[in-house]
Amino acid sequence: MTIPAFGLGTFRLKGQVVIDSVSNALELGYRAIDTAQIYGNEAEIGQAVEASNVARSELFLTTKIWTENLAADKLIPSLKDSLAKLRTDHVDLTLIHWPSPGGAVPLADTLAALMQAKAQGLTKQIGISNFNIALMQEAISIVGAANIATNQIELSPYLQNRKVADFVRSQGIHITSYMTLAYGKALQDPVLQAIARQHGATTAQVVLAWAMQLGYAVIPSSTQRANLQSNLQAAQLRLSEADMAQIAALERNERLVDPQGLAPQWD
Ligand SMILES: NC(=O)c1ccc[n+]([C@@H]2O[C@H](COP(=O)([O-])OP(=O)(O)OC[C@H]3O[C@@H](n4cnc5c(N)ncnc54)[C@H](OP(=O)(O)O)[C@@H]3O)[C@@H](O)[C@H]2O)c1
């Protein structure tokens, strides 16, 4: 079991916009799609996937359990609801979207429900998102690192999250970088633009290649077919050690996603 290196993000995309983005992406060769219960687009994604005629066995679908559904009696019913919307009998990966606010639902309860969902075949793998090191340690002590496929975290050239990445790597867990492009902000960066010019690549390709070269999975989103297409080609771009060092120096601990009441104390 592994996490695909490249997938499609769908945060903020709704209605016909998400249908078009997913349809274009599948046509272009994307085979992994990242959604979440809170995105309110699982049904449209299910519709687009069904219309695409791409075999379910070729697809890697990820959803995330919203904080209201983390309790043991709510998690599986909510996941079944997600599956119905996605028009499938299982997802490939189910994540805890955010740690339970204030620890209201014990992590052990949520992880037990996720393990049960896995045993029932509702999800192939389970994982976490937006977990700090302390929460990861707790999760590992409950189900073991081998049962945690990934920690999906904000990670971009401006927020390289090295402490978390080092810990995750030491446990053999995978990192999925979200908002790798810093929601488009990194594309204006002169250092990244200069590296892109040298390679005859787009700036987005440079950022995505940087993250993949560090071993992280990426899930950039786009509403534009041309961007979806060029982003996917980032997997073919090989950055030099000098390029990687220049990008490493862009770190400035700039976090874009930090919702009050949800975010744990970041490392
Ligand atoms: N676990 C979590 O809590 C969490 C939180 C946030 C996000 N995520 C996941 O991570 C995914 C990625 O994050 P994101 O969508 O917020 O941000 P992102 O992928 O960093 O950036 C998306 C933005 O970049 C633009 N863009 C993409 N490719 C481009 C290109 N080649 N040239 C120019 N602009 C380009 C897009 O605009 P256009 O549409 O115009 O191309 C869009 O505005 C989400 O969709 C979601 O699935 C997870």
PDB file of C-alpha atoms and ligand atoms in Angstrom:
ATOM      1  CA  MET A   1       0.000   0.000   0.000  1.00  0.00           C
ATOM      2  CA  THR A   2       1.360   3.365  -0.961  1.00  0.00           C
ATOM      3  CA  ILE A   3       0.187   6.903  -1.437  1.00  0.00           C
ATOM      4  CA  PRO A   4       0.282   8.102  -5.074  1.00  0.00           C
ATOM      5  CA  ALA A   5       2.918  10.800  -5.561  1.00  0.00           C
ATOM      6  CA  PHE A   6       0.551  12.968  -7.571  1.00  0.00           C
ATOM      7  CA  GLY A   7      -3.135  13.671  -7.120  1.00  0.00           C
ATOM      8  CA  LEU A   8      -5.836  16.252  -7.665  1.00  0.00           C
ATOM      9  CA  GLY A   9      -6.935  18.631  -4.898  1.00  0.00           C
ATOM     10  CA  THR A  10     -10.580  19.754  -4.799  1.00  0.00           C
ATOM     11  CA  PHE A  11     -10.861  22.173  -1.855  1.00  0.00           C
ATOM     12  CA  ARG A  12     -13.126  25.174  -2.663  1.00  0.00           C
ATOM     13  CA  LEU A  13     -14.293  23.621  -5.933  1.00  0.00           C
ATOM     14  CA  LYS A  14     -18.040  23.095  -6.105  1.00  0.00           C
ATOM     15  CA  GLY A  15     -20.818  22.262  -8.542  1.00  0.00           C
ATOM     16  CA  GLN A  16     -19.955  22.374 -12.226  1.00  0.00           C
ATOM     17  CA  VAL A  17     -16.458  23.734 -11.432  1.00  0.00           C
ATOM     18  CA  VAL A  18     -15.469  20.568  -9.592  1.00  0.00           C
ATOM     19  CA  ILE A  19     -17.167  18.358 -12.174  1.00  0.00           C
ATOM     20  CA  ASP A  20     -15.135  20.040 -14.931  1.00  0.00           C
ATOM     21  CA  SER A  21     -11.884  19.951 -12.957  1.00  0.00           C
ATOM     22  CA  VAL A  22     -12.230  16.235 -12.154  1.00  0.00           C
ATOM     23  CA  SER A  23     -13.392  15.340 -15.689  1.00  0.00           C
ATOM     24  CA  ASN A  24     -10.468  17.211 -17.256  1.00  0.00           C
ATOM     25  CA  ALA A  25      -7.997  15.739 -14.785  1.00  0.00           C
ATOM     26  CA  LEU A  26      -9.152  12.165 -15.413  1.00  0.00           C
ATOM     27  CA  GLU A  27      -8.958  12.723 -19.154  1.00  0.00           C
ATOM     28  CA  LEU A  28      -5.403  14.035 -18.754  1.00  0.00           C
ATOM     29  CA  GLY A  29      -4.324  11.001 -16.755  1.00  0.00           C
ATOM     30  CA  TYR A  30      -4.805  11.949 -13.100  1.00  0.00           C
ATOM     31  CA  ARG A  31      -5.753   8.862 -11.108  1.00  0.00           C
ATOM     32  CA  ALA A  32      -5.834  10.151  -7.510  1.00  0.00           C
ATOM     33  CA  ILE A  33      -8.443  12.578  -6.157  1.00  0.00           C
ATOM     34  CA  ASP A  34      -8.452  14.243  -2.751  1.00  0.00           C
ATOM     35  CA  THR A  35     -11.751  15.369  -1.255  1.00  0.00           C
ATOM     36  CA  ALA A  36     -13.287  15.778   2.199  1.00  0.00           C
ATOM     37  CA  GLN A  37     -16.731  15.656   3.768  1.00  0.00           C
ATOM     38  CA  ILE A  38     -16.548  19.392   4.539  1.00  0.00           C
ATOM     39  CA  TYR A  39     -15.743  20.338   0.919  1.00  0.00           C
ATOM     40  CA  GLY A  40     -19.347  19.626  -0.028  1.00  0.00           C
ATOM     41  CA  ASN A  41     -18.298  18.203  -3.397  1.00  0.00           C
ATOM     42  CA  GLU A  42     -18.193  14.427  -2.905  1.00  0.00           C
ATOM     43  CA  ALA A  43     -21.421  13.921  -4.870  1.00  0.00           C
ATOM     44  CA  GLU A  44     -20.174  15.956  -7.841  1.00  0.00           C
ATOM     45  CA  ILE A  45     -16.867  14.081  -7.778  1.00  0.00           C
ATOM     46  CA  GLY A  46     -18.773  10.787  -7.768  1.00  0.00           C
ATOM     47  CA  GLN A  47     -20.767  12.004 -10.752  1.00  0.00           C
ATOM     48  CA  ALA A  48     -17.647  13.045 -12.689  1.00  0.00           C
ATOM     49  CA  VAL A  49     -15.837   9.798 -11.891  1.00  0.00           C
ATOM     50  CA  GLU A  50     -18.800   7.722 -13.027  1.00  0.00           C
ATOM     51  CA  ALA A  51     -19.091   9.682 -16.284  1.00  0.00           C
ATOM     52  CA  SER A  52     -15.355   9.289 -16.966  1.00  0.00           C
ATOM     53  CA  ASN A  53     -15.486   5.536 -17.467  1.00  0.00           C
ATOM     54  CA  VAL A  54     -12.137   5.209 -15.688  1.00  0.00           C
ATOM     55  CA  ALA A  55     -12.200   1.855 -13.898  1.00  0.00           C
ATOM     56  CA  ARG A  56     -12.586   2.156 -10.129  1.00  0.00           C
ATOM     57  CA  SER A  57      -9.572  -0.139  -9.698  1.00  0.00           C
ATOM     58  CA  GLU A  58      -7.376   2.473 -11.433  1.00  0.00           C
ATOM     59  CA  LEU A  59      -8.459   5.256  -9.093  1.00  0.00           C
ATOM     60  CA  PHE A  60      -7.203   6.319  -5.694  1.00  0.00           C
ATOM     61  CA  LEU A  61      -9.918   8.213  -3.807  1.00  0.00           C
ATOM     62  CA  THR A  62      -9.230   9.996  -0.536  1.00  0.00           C
ATOM     63  CA  THR A  63     -11.804  11.553   1.749  1.00  0.00           C
ATOM     64  CA  LYS A  64     -11.498  13.145   5.175  1.00  0.00           C
ATOM     65  CA  ILE A  65     -13.778  12.791   8.158  1.00  0.00           C
ATOM     66  CA  TRP A  66     -15.051  16.131   9.441  1.00  0.00           C
ATOM     67  CA  THR A  67     -14.662  16.949  13.140  1.00  0.00           C
ATOM     68  CA  GLU A  68     -18.404  16.485  13.813  1.00  0.00           C
ATOM     69  CA  ASN A  69     -18.145  12.861  12.694  1.00  0.00           C
ATOM     70  CA  LEU A  70     -15.111  11.754  14.710  1.00  0.00           C
ATOM     71  CA  ALA A  71     -17.107  10.052  17.496  1.00  0.00           C
ATOM     72  CA  ALA A  72     -17.261   6.251  17.365  1.00  0.00           C
ATOM     73  CA  ASP A  73     -21.003   6.159  16.620  1.00  0.00           C
ATOM     74  CA  LYS A  74     -20.795   8.769  13.848  1.00  0.00           C
ATOM     75  CA  LEU A  75     -17.666   7.931  11.915  1.00  0.00           C
ATOM     76  CA  ILE A  76     -18.752   4.830   9.992  1.00  0.00           C
ATOM     77  CA  PRO A  77     -22.247   6.143   9.134  1.00  0.00           C
ATOM     78  CA  SER A  78     -20.650   9.374   7.872  1.00  0.00           C
ATOM     79  CA  LEU A  79     -18.101   7.436   5.821  1.00  0.00           C
ATOM     80  CA  LYS A  80     -20.914   5.332   4.317  1.00  0.00           C
ATOM     81  CA  ASP A  81     -22.640   8.569   3.395  1.00  0.00           C
ATOM     82  CA  SER A  82     -19.422   9.763   1.693  1.00  0.00           C
ATOM     83  CA  LEU A  83     -19.188   6.472  -0.205  1.00  0.00           C
ATOM     84  CA  ALA A  84     -22.772   6.840  -1.430  1.00  0.00           C
ATOM     85  CA  LYS A  85     -22.007  10.356  -2.672  1.00  0.00           C
ATOM     86  CA  LEU A  86     -18.786   9.191  -4.312  1.00  0.00           C
ATOM     87  CA  ARG A  87     -20.735   6.295  -5.909  1.00  0.00           C
ATOM     88  CA  THR A  88     -18.288   3.683  -4.707  1.00  0.00           C
ATOM     89  CA  ASP A  89     -18.194   0.911  -2.111  1.00  0.00           C
ATOM     90  CA  HIS A  90     -14.833   1.957  -0.688  1.00  0.00           C
ATOM     91  CA  VAL A  91     -12.305   4.760  -0.640  1.00  0.00           C
ATOM     92  CA  ASP A  92      -8.581   4.130  -0.828  1.00  0.00           C
ATOM     93  CA  LEU A  93      -7.708   6.438   2.022  1.00  0.00           C
ATOM     94  CA  THR A  94      -9.692   7.989   4.867  1.00  0.00           C
ATOM     95  CA  LEU A  95      -8.110  10.740   6.929  1.00  0.00           C
ATOM     96  CA  ILE A  96      -9.000  12.438  10.188  1.00  0.00           C
ATOM     97  CA  HIS A  97      -9.308  15.944   8.692  1.00  0.00           C
ATOM     98  CA  TRP A  98      -8.381  17.834  11.869  1.00  0.00           C
ATOM     99  CA  PRO A  99      -7.743  16.617  15.401  1.00  0.00           C
ATOM    100  CA  SER A 100     -10.909  16.713  17.516  1.00  0.00           C
ATOM    101  CA  PRO A 101     -11.245  20.312  18.781  1.00  0.00           C
ATOM    102  CA  GLY A 102     -10.241  20.502  22.423  1.00  0.00           C
ATOM    103  CA  GLY A 103      -9.724  16.737  22.384  1.00  0.00           C
ATOM    104  CA  ALA A 104     -13.520  16.393  22.783  1.00  0.00           C
ATOM    105  CA  VAL A 105     -13.509  12.983  21.065  1.00  0.00           C
ATOM    106  CA  PRO A 106     -10.690  10.755  22.330  1.00  0.00           C
ATOM    107  CA  LEU A 107      -8.274   9.948  19.509  1.00  0.00           C
ATOM    108  CA  ALA A 108      -8.433   6.266  20.486  1.00  0.00           C
ATOM    109  CA  ASP A 109     -12.188   6.208  19.743  1.00  0.00           C
ATOM    110  CA  THR A 110     -11.755   7.740  16.294  1.00  0.00           C
ATOM    111  CA  LEU A 111      -8.851   5.486  15.390  1.00  0.00           C
ATOM    112  CA  ALA A 112     -10.757   2.406  16.571  1.00  0.00           C
ATOM    113  CA  ALA A 113     -13.680   3.402  14.330  1.00  0.00           C
ATOM    114  CA  LEU A 114     -11.317   3.948  11.401  1.00  0.00           C
ATOM    115  CA  MET A 115      -9.709   0.534  11.959  1.00  0.00           C
ATOM    116  CA  GLN A 116     -13.198  -0.965  12.015  1.00  0.00           C
ATOM    117  CA  ALA A 117     -14.026   0.843   8.749  1.00  0.00           C
ATOM    118  CA  LYS A 118     -10.870  -0.648   7.255  1.00  0.00           C
ATOM    119  CA  ALA A 119     -11.742  -4.136   8.510  1.00  0.00           C
ATOM    120  CA  GLN A 120     -15.189  -3.753   6.897  1.00  0.00           C
ATOM    121  CA  GLY A 121     -13.563  -2.844   3.569  1.00  0.00           C
ATOM    122  CA  LEU A 122     -14.951   0.695   3.538  1.00  0.00           C
ATOM    123  CA  THR A 123     -11.438   2.131   3.240  1.00  0.00           C
ATOM    124  CA  LYS A 124      -8.195   0.519   2.158  1.00  0.00           C
ATOM    125  CA  GLN A 125      -5.960   2.730   4.291  1.00  0.00           C
ATOM    126  CA  ILE A 126      -6.362   5.240   7.090  1.00  0.00           C
ATOM    127  CA  GLY A 127      -4.407   8.328   8.019  1.00  0.00           C
ATOM    128  CA  ILE A 128      -4.346  11.731   9.642  1.00  0.00           C
ATOM    129  CA  SER A 129      -4.194  15.362   8.616  1.00  0.00           C
ATOM    130  CA  ASN A 130      -3.057  18.496  10.425  1.00  0.00           C
ATOM    131  CA  PHE A 131      -1.522  16.478  13.249  1.00  0.00           C
ATOM    132  CA  ASN A 132       1.434  17.888  15.188  1.00  0.00           C
ATOM    133  CA  ILE A 133       4.200  15.664  16.545  1.00  0.00           C
ATOM    134  CA  ALA A 134       2.540  15.127  19.939  1.00  0.00           C
ATOM    135  CA  LEU A 135      -0.714  14.005  18.299  1.00  0.00           C
ATOM    136  CA  MET A 136       1.174  11.754  15.895  1.00  0.00           C
ATOM    137  CA  GLN A 137       2.962  10.148  18.827  1.00  0.00           C
ATOM    138  CA  GLU A 138      -0.414   9.531  20.454  1.00  0.00           C
ATOM    139  CA  ALA A 139      -1.820   8.051  17.238  1.00  0.00           C
ATOM    140  CA  ILE A 140       1.218   5.812  16.826  1.00  0.00           C
ATOM    141  CA  SER A 141       0.929   4.606  20.408  1.00  0.00           C
ATOM    142  CA  ILE A 142      -2.704   3.623  19.726  1.00  0.00           C
ATOM    143  CA  VAL A 143      -2.595   1.896  16.310  1.00  0.00           C
ATOM    144  CA  GLY A 144       1.121   1.728  15.436  1.00  0.00           C
ATOM    145  CA  ALA A 145       2.878   3.660  12.679  1.00  0.00           C
ATOM    146  CA  ALA A 146       2.270   0.849  10.185  1.00  0.00           C
ATOM    147  CA  ASN A 147      -1.462   1.584  10.265  1.00  0.00           C
ATOM    148  CA  ILE A 148      -1.045   5.302   9.522  1.00  0.00           C
ATOM    149  CA  ALA A 149      -0.571   5.745   5.781  1.00  0.00           C
ATOM    150  CA  THR A 150       0.051   9.486   5.745  1.00  0.00           C
ATOM    151  CA  ASN A 151      -0.090  12.773   7.596  1.00  0.00           C
ATOM    152  CA  GLN A 152      -1.484  15.357   5.183  1.00  0.00           C
ATOM    153  CA  ILE A 153      -0.141  18.776   6.168  1.00  0.00           C
ATOM    154  CA  GLU A 154       0.356  22.242   4.762  1.00  0.00           C
ATOM    155  CA  LEU A 155       3.813  22.203   3.221  1.00  0.00           C
ATOM    156  CA  SER A 156       5.162  24.649   0.648  1.00  0.00           C
ATOM    157  CA  PRO A 157       8.448  26.407  -0.098  1.00  0.00           C
ATOM    158  CA  TYR A 158       7.352  29.029   2.464  1.00  0.00           C
ATOM    159  CA  LEU A 159       6.351  26.488   5.139  1.00  0.00           C
ATOM    160  CA  GLN A 160       8.692  23.542   4.849  1.00  0.00           C
ATOM    161  CA  ASN A 161       7.634  21.949   8.128  1.00  0.00           C
ATOM    162  CA  ARG A 162      10.996  20.260   8.616  1.00  0.00           C
ATOM    163  CA  LYS A 163      10.472  19.180  12.241  1.00  0.00           C
ATOM    164  CA  VAL A 164       7.261  17.377  11.398  1.00  0.00           C
ATOM    165  CA  ALA A 165       8.697  15.960   8.177  1.00  0.00           C
ATOM    166  CA  ASP A 166      11.735  14.570  10.020  1.00  0.00           C
ATOM    167  CA  PHE A 167       9.555  12.942  12.662  1.00  0.00           C
ATOM    168  CA  VAL A 168       7.168  11.469  10.124  1.00  0.00           C
ATOM    169  CA  ARG A 169      10.059  10.120   8.072  1.00  0.00           C
ATOM    170  CA  SER A 170      11.643   8.558  11.182  1.00  0.00           C
ATOM    171  CA  GLN A 171       8.389   6.614  11.692  1.00  0.00           C
ATOM    172  CA  GLY A 172       8.181   5.422   8.098  1.00  0.00           C
ATOM    173  CA  ILE A 173       4.958   7.372   7.545  1.00  0.00           C
ATOM    174  CA  HIS A 174       4.325   9.250   4.315  1.00  0.00           C
ATOM    175  CA  ILE A 175       3.806  13.002   4.054  1.00  0.00           C
ATOM    176  CA  THR A 176       1.206  14.484   1.764  1.00  0.00           C
ATOM    177  CA  SER A 177       1.854  18.143   1.100  1.00  0.00           C
ATOM    178  CA  TYR A 178      -1.240  20.290   0.784  1.00  0.00           C
ATOM    179  CA  MET A 179      -1.202  23.789  -0.668  1.00  0.00           C
ATOM    180  CA  THR A 180       2.214  23.004  -2.117  1.00  0.00           C
ATOM    181  CA  LEU A 181       1.828  26.058  -4.370  1.00  0.00           C
ATOM    182  CA  ALA A 182       0.914  28.176  -1.313  1.00  0.00           C
ATOM    183  CA  TYR A 183      -2.435  28.613  -3.078  1.00  0.00           C
ATOM    184  CA  GLY A 184      -0.671  30.171  -6.053  1.00  0.00           C
ATOM    185  CA  LYS A 185       1.439  32.610  -4.011  1.00  0.00           C
ATOM    186  CA  ALA A 186       4.681  30.697  -4.610  1.00  0.00           C
ATOM    187  CA  LEU A 187       4.195  31.148  -8.342  1.00  0.00           C
ATOM    188  CA  GLN A 188       5.100  34.844  -7.981  1.00  0.00           C
ATOM    189  CA  ASP A 189       8.417  34.049  -6.301  1.00  0.00           C
ATOM    190  CA  PRO A 190      11.443  35.380  -8.270  1.00  0.00           C
ATOM    191  CA  VAL A 191      13.778  32.575  -7.112  1.00  0.00           C
ATOM    192  CA  LEU A 192      11.311  29.892  -8.215  1.00  0.00           C
ATOM    193  CA  GLN A 193      10.621  31.748 -11.458  1.00  0.00           C
ATOM    194  CA  ALA A 194      14.376  31.886 -12.227  1.00  0.00           C
ATOM    195  CA  ILE A 195      14.766  28.128 -11.622  1.00  0.00           C
ATOM    196  CA  ALA A 196      11.764  27.543 -13.879  1.00  0.00           C
ATOM    197  CA  ARG A 197      13.320  29.618 -16.673  1.00  0.00           C
ATOM    198  CA  GLN A 198      16.570  27.625 -16.447  1.00  0.00           C
ATOM    199  CA  HIS A 199      14.642  24.379 -16.915  1.00  0.00           C
ATOM    200  CA  GLY A 200      12.186  25.682 -19.479  1.00  0.00           C
ATOM    201  CA  ALA A 201       9.497  24.643 -17.002  1.00  0.00           C
ATOM    202  CA  THR A 202       6.582  26.429 -15.338  1.00  0.00           C
ATOM    203  CA  THR A 203       7.028  27.780 -11.816  1.00  0.00           C
ATOM    204  CA  ALA A 204       4.292  25.429 -10.600  1.00  0.00           C
ATOM    205  CA  GLN A 205       6.198  22.459 -12.030  1.00  0.00           C
ATOM    206  CA  VAL A 206       9.311  23.538 -10.114  1.00  0.00           C
ATOM    207  CA  VAL A 207       7.438  23.725  -6.814  1.00  0.00           C
ATOM    208  CA  LEU A 208       5.702  20.380  -7.345  1.00  0.00           C
ATOM    209  CA  ALA A 209       8.939  18.697  -8.454  1.00  0.00           C
ATOM    210  CA  TRP A 210      10.707  20.082  -5.373  1.00  0.00           C
ATOM    211  CA  ALA A 211       8.114  18.520  -3.051  1.00  0.00           C
ATOM    212  CA  MET A 212       8.086  15.183  -4.893  1.00  0.00           C
ATOM    213  CA  GLN A 213      11.889  15.077  -4.919  1.00  0.00           C
ATOM    214  CA  LEU A 214      11.755  15.360  -1.121  1.00  0.00           C
ATOM    215  CA  GLY A 215       9.491  12.305  -1.137  1.00  0.00           C
ATOM    216  CA  TYR A 216       6.174  14.056  -0.470  1.00  0.00           C
ATOM    217  CA  ALA A 217       2.936  13.357  -2.275  1.00  0.00           C
ATOM    218  CA  VAL A 218       1.306  16.440  -3.826  1.00  0.00           C
ATOM    219  CA  ILE A 219      -2.350  17.224  -4.592  1.00  0.00           C
ATOM    220  CA  PRO A 220      -2.460  20.588  -6.401  1.00  0.00           C
ATOM    221  CA  SER A 221      -5.857  21.845  -7.503  1.00  0.00           C
ATOM    222  CA  SER A 222      -6.728  23.764 -10.606  1.00  0.00           C
ATOM    223  CA  THR A 223      -9.817  24.910 -12.425  1.00  0.00           C
ATOM    224  CA  GLN A 224      -7.813  25.332 -15.647  1.00  0.00           C
ATOM    225  CA  ARG A 225      -7.253  22.400 -17.984  1.00  0.00           C
ATOM    226  CA  ALA A 226      -3.905  23.826 -19.165  1.00  0.00           C
ATOM    227  CA  ASN A 227      -2.673  24.105 -15.567  1.00  0.00           C
ATOM    228  CA  LEU A 228      -3.885  20.595 -14.748  1.00  0.00           C
ATOM    229  CA  GLN A 229      -1.955  19.306 -17.740  1.00  0.00           C
ATOM    230  CA  SER A 230       1.312  21.136 -17.097  1.00  0.00           C
ATOM    231  CA  ASN A 231       1.208  20.403 -13.345  1.00  0.00           C
ATOM    232  CA  LEU A 232       0.996  16.670 -14.038  1.00  0.00           C
ATOM    233  CA  GLN A 233       4.189  16.884 -16.070  1.00  0.00           C
ATOM    234  CA  ALA A 234       6.096  18.067 -12.977  1.00  0.00           C
ATOM    235  CA  ALA A 235       6.843  14.413 -12.291  1.00  0.00           C
ATOM    236  CA  GLN A 236       9.236  14.465 -15.263  1.00  0.00           C
ATOM    237  CA  LEU A 237      11.221  17.477 -14.007  1.00  0.00           C
ATOM    238  CA  ARG A 238      14.478  16.758 -12.174  1.00  0.00           C
ATOM    239  CA  LEU A 239      15.871  19.597 -10.056  1.00  0.00           C
ATOM    240  CA  SER A 240      19.585  19.891  -9.288  1.00  0.00           C
ATOM    241  CA  GLU A 241      21.020  19.927  -5.782  1.00  0.00           C
ATOM    242  CA  ALA A 242      21.672  23.651  -6.246  1.00  0.00           C
ATOM    243  CA  ASP A 243      18.012  24.222  -7.181  1.00  0.00           C
ATOM    244  CA  MET A 244      16.891  22.243  -4.131  1.00  0.00           C
ATOM    245  CA  ALA A 245      19.221  24.260  -1.873  1.00  0.00           C
ATOM    246  CA  GLN A 246      17.885  27.539  -3.237  1.00  0.00           C
ATOM    247  CA  ILE A 247      14.314  26.438  -2.579  1.00  0.00           C
ATOM    248  CA  ALA A 248      15.240  25.200   0.911  1.00  0.00           C
ATOM    249  CA  ALA A 249      16.374  28.765   1.668  1.00  0.00           C
ATOM    250  CA  LEU A 250      12.876  30.141   0.933  1.00  0.00           C
ATOM    251  CA  GLU A 251      11.538  28.776   4.242  1.00  0.00           C
ATOM    252  CA  ARG A 252       9.809  31.534   6.240  1.00  0.00           C
ATOM    253  CA  ASN A 253       7.348  29.642   8.414  1.00  0.00           C
ATOM    254  CA  GLU A 254       4.431  31.216   6.562  1.00  0.00           C
ATOM    255  CA  ARG A 255       1.278  29.274   7.311  1.00  0.00           C
ATOM    256  CA  LEU A 256      -1.845  29.974   5.252  1.00  0.00           C
ATOM    257  CA  VAL A 257      -4.231  27.526   6.949  1.00  0.00           C
ATOM    258  CA  ASP A 258      -4.563  28.102  10.686  1.00  0.00           C
ATOM    259  CA  PRO A 259      -8.247  27.947  11.649  1.00  0.00           C
ATOM    260  CA  GLN A 260      -8.890  29.080  15.194  1.00  0.00           C
ATOM    261  CA  GLY A 261     -10.436  26.405  17.350  1.00  0.00           C
ATOM    262  CA  LEU A 262      -9.302  23.649  14.991  1.00  0.00           C
ATOM    263  CA  ALA A 263      -5.555  24.006  14.597  1.00  0.00           C
ATOM    264  CA  PRO A 264      -3.369  22.215  17.138  1.00  0.00           C
ATOM    265  CA  GLN A 265      -0.264  23.884  18.521  1.00  0.00           C
ATOM    266  CA  TRP A 266       2.026  23.674  15.505  1.00  0.00           C
ATOM    267  CA  ASP A 267       5.595  22.409  15.847  1.00  0.00           C
TER     268      ASP A 267
HETATM  269  N1  LIG B   1      -6.052  18.543   4.843  1.00  0.00           N
HETATM  270  C1  LIG B   1      -6.367  19.811   4.843  1.00  0.00           C
HETATM  271  O1  LIG B   1      -6.739  20.400   5.879  1.00  0.00           O
HETATM  272  C2  LIG B   1      -6.265  20.582   3.573  1.00  0.00           C
HETATM  273  C3  LIG B   1      -6.263  21.988   3.607  1.00  0.00           C
HETATM  274  C4  LIG B   1      -6.130  22.673   2.394  1.00  0.00           C
HETATM  275  C5  LIG B   1      -6.034  21.970   1.208  1.00  0.00           C
HETATM  276  N2  LIG B   1      -6.069  20.603   1.193  1.00  0.00           N
HETATM  277  C6  LIG B   1      -6.006  19.828  -0.073  1.00  0.00           C
HETATM  278  O2  LIG B   1      -4.881  20.261  -0.805  1.00  0.00           O
HETATM  279  C7  LIG B   1      -5.290  20.652  -2.109  1.00  0.00           C
HETATM  280  C8  LIG B   1      -4.350  21.695  -2.665  1.00  0.00           C
HETATM  281  O3  LIG B   1      -4.466  22.913  -1.973  1.00  0.00           O
HETATM  282  P1  LIG B   1      -5.174  24.208  -2.608  1.00  0.00           P
HETATM  283  O4  LIG B   1      -6.078  23.766  -3.702  1.00  0.00           O
HETATM  284  O5  LIG B   1      -5.777  24.962  -1.478  1.00  0.00           O
HETATM  285  O6  LIG B   1      -3.954  25.086  -3.119  1.00  0.00           O
HETATM  286  P2  LIG B   1      -2.762  24.863  -4.164  1.00  0.00           P
HETATM  287  O7  LIG B   1      -2.886  23.569  -4.858  1.00  0.00           O
HETATM  288  O8  LIG B   1      -1.512  25.247  -3.453  1.00  0.00           O
HETATM  289  O9  LIG B   1      -3.049  26.044  -5.195  1.00  0.00           O
HETATM  290  C9  LIG B   1      -4.183  26.064  -5.996  1.00  0.00           C
HETATM  291  C10 LIG B   1      -4.199  27.431  -6.662  1.00  0.00           C
HETATM  292  O10 LIG B   1      -3.079  27.516  -7.542  1.00  0.00           O
HETATM  293  C11 LIG B   1      -3.523  27.826  -8.842  1.00  0.00           C
HETATM  294  N3  LIG B   1      -2.747  27.039  -9.790  1.00  0.00           N
HETATM  295  C12 LIG B   1      -2.622  25.682  -9.830  1.00  0.00           C
HETATM  296  N4  LIG B   1      -1.792  25.311 -10.822  1.00  0.00           N
HETATM  297  C13 LIG B   1      -1.385  26.452 -11.419  1.00  0.00           C
HETATM  298  C14 LIG B   1      -0.520  26.721 -12.504  1.00  0.00           C
HETATM  299  N5  LIG B   1       0.070  25.748 -13.160  1.00  0.00           N
HETATM  300  N6  LIG B   1      -0.342  28.013 -12.865  1.00  0.00           N
HETATM  301  C15 LIG B   1      -0.952  29.006 -12.200  1.00  0.00           C
HETATM  302  N7  LIG B   1      -1.763  28.813 -11.160  1.00  0.00           N
HETATM  303  C16 LIG B   1      -1.992  27.551 -10.765  1.00  0.00           C
HETATM  304  C17 LIG B   1      -4.979  27.489  -8.913  1.00  0.00           C
HETATM  305  O11 LIG B   1      -5.634  28.401  -9.771  1.00  0.00           O
HETATM  306  P3  LIG B   1      -6.351  27.910 -11.135  1.00  0.00           P
HETATM  307  O12 LIG B   1      -7.587  27.200 -10.691  1.00  0.00           O
HETATM  308  O13 LIG B   1      -6.600  29.201 -11.825  1.00  0.00           O
HETATM  309  O14 LIG B   1      -5.380  27.031 -11.867  1.00  0.00           O
HETATM  310  C18 LIG B   1      -5.442  27.697  -7.458  1.00  0.00           C
HETATM  311  O15 LIG B   1      -5.800  29.046  -7.237  1.00  0.00           O
HETATM  312  C19 LIG B   1      -6.727  21.121  -1.887  1.00  0.00           C
HETATM  313  O16 LIG B   1      -7.443  21.272  -3.093  1.00  0.00           O
HETATM  314  C20 LIG B   1      -7.235  20.057  -0.964  1.00  0.00           C
HETATM  315  O17 LIG B   1      -7.572  18.883  -1.696  1.00  0.00           O
HETATM  316  C21 LIG B   1      -6.175  19.914   2.365  1.00  0.00           C
END
